[in-house]
PDB file of C-alpha atoms (C1' of nucleotides) in Angstrom:
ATOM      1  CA  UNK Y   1      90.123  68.399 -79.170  1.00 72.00           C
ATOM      2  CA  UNK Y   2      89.270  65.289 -77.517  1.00 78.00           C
ATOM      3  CA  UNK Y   3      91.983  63.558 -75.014  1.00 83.00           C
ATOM      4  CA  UNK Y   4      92.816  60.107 -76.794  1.00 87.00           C
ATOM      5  CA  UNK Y   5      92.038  57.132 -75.131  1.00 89.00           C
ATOM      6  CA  UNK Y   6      94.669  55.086 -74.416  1.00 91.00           C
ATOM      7  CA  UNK Y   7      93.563  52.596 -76.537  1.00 93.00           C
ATOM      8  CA  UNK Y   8      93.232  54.936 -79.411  1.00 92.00           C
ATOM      9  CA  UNK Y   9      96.998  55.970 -78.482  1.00 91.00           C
ATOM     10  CA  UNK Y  10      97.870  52.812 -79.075  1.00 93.00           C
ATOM     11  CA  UNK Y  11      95.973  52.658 -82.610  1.00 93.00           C
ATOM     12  CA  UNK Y  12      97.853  55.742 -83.474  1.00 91.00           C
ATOM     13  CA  UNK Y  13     101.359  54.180 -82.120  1.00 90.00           C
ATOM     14  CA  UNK Y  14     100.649  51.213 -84.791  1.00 93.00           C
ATOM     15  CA  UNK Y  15      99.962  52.939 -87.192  1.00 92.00           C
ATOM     16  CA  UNK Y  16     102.904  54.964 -87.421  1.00 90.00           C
ATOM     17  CA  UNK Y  17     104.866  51.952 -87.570  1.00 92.00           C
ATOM     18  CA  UNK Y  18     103.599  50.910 -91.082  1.00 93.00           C
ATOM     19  CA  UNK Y  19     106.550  51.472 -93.267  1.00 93.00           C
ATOM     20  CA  UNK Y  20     105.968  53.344 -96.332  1.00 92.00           C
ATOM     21  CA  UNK Y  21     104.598  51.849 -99.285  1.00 93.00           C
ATOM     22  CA  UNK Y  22     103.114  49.254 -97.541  1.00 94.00           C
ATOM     23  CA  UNK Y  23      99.157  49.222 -95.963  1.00 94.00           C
ATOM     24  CA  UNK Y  24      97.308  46.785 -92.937  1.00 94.00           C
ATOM     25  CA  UNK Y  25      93.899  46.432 -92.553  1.00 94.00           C
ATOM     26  CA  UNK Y  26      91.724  46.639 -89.400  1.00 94.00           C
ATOM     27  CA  UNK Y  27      91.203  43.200 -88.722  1.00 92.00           C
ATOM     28  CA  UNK Y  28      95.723  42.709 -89.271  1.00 94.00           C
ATOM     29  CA  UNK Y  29      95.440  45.975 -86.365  1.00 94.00           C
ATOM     30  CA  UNK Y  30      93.232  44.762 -84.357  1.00 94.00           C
ATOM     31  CA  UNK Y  31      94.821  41.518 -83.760  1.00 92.00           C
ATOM     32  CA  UNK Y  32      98.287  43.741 -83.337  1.00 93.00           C
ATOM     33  CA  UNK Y  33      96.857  45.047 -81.006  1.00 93.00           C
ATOM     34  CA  UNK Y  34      95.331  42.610 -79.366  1.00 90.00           C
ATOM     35  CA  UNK Y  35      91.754  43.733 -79.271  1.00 91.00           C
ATOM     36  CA  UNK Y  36      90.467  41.201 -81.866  1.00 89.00           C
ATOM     37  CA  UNK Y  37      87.907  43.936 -82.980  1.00 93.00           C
ATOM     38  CA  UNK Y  38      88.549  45.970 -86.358  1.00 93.00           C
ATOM     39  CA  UNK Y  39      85.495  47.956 -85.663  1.00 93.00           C
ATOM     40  CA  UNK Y  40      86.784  49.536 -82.617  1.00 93.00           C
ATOM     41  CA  UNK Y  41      90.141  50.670 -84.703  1.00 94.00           C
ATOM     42  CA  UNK Y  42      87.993  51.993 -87.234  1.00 92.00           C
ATOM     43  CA  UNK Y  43      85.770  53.775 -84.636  1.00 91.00           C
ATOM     44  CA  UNK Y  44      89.508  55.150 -83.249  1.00 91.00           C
ATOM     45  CA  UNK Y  45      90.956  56.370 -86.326  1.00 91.00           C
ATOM     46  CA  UNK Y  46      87.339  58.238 -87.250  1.00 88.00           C
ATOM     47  CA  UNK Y  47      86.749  59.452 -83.943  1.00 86.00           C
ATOM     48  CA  UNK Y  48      91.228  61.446 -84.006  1.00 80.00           C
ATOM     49  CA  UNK Y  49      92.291  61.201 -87.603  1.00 73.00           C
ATOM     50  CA  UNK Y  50      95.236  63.953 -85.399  1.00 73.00           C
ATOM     51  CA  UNK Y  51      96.348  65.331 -88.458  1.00 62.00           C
ATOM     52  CA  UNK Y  52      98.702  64.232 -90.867  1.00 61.00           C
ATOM     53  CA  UNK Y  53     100.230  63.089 -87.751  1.00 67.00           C
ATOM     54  CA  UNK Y  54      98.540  59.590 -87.962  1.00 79.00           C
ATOM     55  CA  UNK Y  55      98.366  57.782 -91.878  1.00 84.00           C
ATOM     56  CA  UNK Y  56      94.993  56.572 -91.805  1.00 88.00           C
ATOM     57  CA  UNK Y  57      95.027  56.258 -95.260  1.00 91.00           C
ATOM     58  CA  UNK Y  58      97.700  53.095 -94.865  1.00 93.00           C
ATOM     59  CA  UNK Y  59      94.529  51.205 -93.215  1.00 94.00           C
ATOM     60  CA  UNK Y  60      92.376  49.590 -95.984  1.00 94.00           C
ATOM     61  CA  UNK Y  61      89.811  46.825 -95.333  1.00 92.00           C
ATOM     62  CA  UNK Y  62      90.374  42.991 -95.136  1.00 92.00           C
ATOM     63  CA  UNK Y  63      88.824  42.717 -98.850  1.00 91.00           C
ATOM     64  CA  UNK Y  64      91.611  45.754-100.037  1.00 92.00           C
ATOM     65  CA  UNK Y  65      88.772  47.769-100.696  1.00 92.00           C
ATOM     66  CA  UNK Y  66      89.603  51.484 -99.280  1.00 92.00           C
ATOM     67  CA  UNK Y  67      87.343  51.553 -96.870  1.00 89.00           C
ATOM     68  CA  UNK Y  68      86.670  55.186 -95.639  1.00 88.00           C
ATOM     69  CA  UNK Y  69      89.314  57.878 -94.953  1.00 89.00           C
ATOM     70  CA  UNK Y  70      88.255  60.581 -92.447  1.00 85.00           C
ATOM     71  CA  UNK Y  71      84.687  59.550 -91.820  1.00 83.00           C
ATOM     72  CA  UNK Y  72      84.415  59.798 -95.614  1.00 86.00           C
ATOM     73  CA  UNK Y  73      83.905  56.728 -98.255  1.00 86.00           C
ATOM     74  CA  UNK Y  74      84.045  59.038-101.064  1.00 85.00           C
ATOM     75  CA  UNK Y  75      83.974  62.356-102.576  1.00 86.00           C
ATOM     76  CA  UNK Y  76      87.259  64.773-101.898  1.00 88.00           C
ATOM     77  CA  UNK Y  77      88.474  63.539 -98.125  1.00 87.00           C
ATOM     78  CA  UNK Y  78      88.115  59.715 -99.771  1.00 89.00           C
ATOM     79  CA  UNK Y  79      89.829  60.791-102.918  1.00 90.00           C
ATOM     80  CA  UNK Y  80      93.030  62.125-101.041  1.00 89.00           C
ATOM     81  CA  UNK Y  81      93.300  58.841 -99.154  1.00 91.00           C
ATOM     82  CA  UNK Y  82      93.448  56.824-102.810  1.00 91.00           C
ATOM     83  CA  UNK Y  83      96.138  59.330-104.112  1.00 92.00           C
ATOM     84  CA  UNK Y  84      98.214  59.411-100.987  1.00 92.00           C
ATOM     85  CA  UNK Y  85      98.812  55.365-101.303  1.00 93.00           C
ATOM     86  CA  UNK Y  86      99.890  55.485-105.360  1.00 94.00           C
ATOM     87  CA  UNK Y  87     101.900  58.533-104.274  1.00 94.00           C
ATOM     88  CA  UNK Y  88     103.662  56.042-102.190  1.00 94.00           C
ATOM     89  CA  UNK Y  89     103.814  53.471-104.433  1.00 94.00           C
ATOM     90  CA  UNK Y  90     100.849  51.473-103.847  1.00 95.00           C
ATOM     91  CA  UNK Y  91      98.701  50.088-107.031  1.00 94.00           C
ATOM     92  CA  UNK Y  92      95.184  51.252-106.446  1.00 93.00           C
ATOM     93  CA  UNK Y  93      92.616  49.241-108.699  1.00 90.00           C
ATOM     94  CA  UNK Y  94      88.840  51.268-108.343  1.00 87.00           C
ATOM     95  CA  UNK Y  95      88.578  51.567-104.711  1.00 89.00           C
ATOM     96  CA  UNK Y  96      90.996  48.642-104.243  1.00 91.00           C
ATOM     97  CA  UNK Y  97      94.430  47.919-103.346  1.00 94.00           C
ATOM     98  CA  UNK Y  98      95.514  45.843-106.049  1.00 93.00           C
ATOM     99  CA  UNK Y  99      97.769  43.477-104.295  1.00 92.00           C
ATOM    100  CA  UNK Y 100      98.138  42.035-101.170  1.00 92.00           C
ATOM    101  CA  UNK Y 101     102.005  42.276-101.098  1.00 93.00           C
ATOM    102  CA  UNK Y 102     101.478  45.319 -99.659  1.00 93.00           C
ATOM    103  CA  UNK Y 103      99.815  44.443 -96.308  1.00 94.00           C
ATOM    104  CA  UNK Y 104     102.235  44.707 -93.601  1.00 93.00           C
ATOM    105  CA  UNK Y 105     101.004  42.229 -90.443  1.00 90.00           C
ATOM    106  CA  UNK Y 106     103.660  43.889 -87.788  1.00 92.00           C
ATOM    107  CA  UNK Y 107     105.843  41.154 -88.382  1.00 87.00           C
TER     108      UNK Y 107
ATOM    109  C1'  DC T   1      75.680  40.216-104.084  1.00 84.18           C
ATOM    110  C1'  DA T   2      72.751  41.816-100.074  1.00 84.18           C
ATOM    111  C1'  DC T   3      71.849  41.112 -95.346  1.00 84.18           C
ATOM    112  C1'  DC T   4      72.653  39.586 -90.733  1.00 84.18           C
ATOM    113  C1'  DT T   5      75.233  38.601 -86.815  1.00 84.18           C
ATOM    114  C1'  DG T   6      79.373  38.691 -83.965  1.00 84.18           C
ATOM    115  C1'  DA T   7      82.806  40.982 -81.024  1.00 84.18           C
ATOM    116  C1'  DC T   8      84.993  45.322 -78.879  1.00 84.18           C
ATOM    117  C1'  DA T   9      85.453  50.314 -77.372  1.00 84.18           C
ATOM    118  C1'  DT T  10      83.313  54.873 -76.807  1.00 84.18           C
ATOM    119  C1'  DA T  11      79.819  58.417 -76.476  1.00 84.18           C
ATOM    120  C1'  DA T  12      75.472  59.543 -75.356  1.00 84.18           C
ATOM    121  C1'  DT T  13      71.236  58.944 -72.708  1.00 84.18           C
TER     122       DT T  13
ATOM    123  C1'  DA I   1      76.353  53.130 -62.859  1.00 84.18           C
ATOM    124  C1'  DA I   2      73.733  50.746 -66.558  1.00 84.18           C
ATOM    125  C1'  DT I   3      71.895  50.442 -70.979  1.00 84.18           C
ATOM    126  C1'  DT I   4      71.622  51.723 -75.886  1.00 84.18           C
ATOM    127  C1'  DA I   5      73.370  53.033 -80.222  1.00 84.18           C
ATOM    128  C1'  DT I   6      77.029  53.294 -83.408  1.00 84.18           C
ATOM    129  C1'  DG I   7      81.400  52.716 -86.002  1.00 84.18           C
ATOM    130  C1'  DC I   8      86.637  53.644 -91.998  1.00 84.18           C
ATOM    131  C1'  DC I   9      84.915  45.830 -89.848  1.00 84.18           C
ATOM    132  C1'  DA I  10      84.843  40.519 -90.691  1.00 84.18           C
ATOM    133  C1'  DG I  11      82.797  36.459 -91.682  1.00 84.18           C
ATOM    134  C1'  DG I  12      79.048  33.726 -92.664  1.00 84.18           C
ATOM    135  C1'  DT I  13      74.376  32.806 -94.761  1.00 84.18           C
TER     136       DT I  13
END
DNA sequence: CACCTGACATAAT
DNA sequence: AATTATGCCAGGT
């Protein structure tokens, strides 16, 4: 596979300190991370989804919509991504988070 | 609600 | 090395 690029690393890092049960968004990342730019996140979690190793699926958009999971806005891969987040106790309304209460800024 | 532009990182040419 | 195209976006028109 590809070697990550240390700014992808760091994408990865953040991500795996979203606690359960609770989701971010690019932009919240981005800023984390302070690159300002939620497109390049997104471009680093498409580009090394690594596995289970990495929960993409915590990473919804700024409007709660899903977003993608996997390179994949729907069908099966996208699907996964909206059951993953109920199964950890997230409210998912269409292809929405339901609430915001759930967005976790890296406080 | 659809479209455009802005800002940032990477891959490809 | 420089430019172009693109991406799971965000915000504005």
């Amino acid at each position: 596979m590809r070697t990550p690029t240390p700014f992808e690393s760091r994408v990865y890092e953040a991500l795996t300190q979203i606690p359960r049960g609770r989701v971010t968004t690019y932009g919240l990342l981005a800023v984390y991370l302070d690159c300002g730019s939620a497109r390049a996140v997104g471009q680093a979690l498409r580009r090394n989804p690594n596995g289970p190793r990495v929960p993409c699926h915590r990473v919804v958009r700024a409007d709660l919509s899903l977003g993608g999971y996997a390179g994949a806005t729907a069908g099966a891969t996208w699907r996964r991504k909206h059951r993953l987040l109920e199964q950890e106790g997230i409210p998912i309304e269409g292809n929405c988070v339901a609430s915001r209460e759930y967005l976790y800024d890296f406080s």
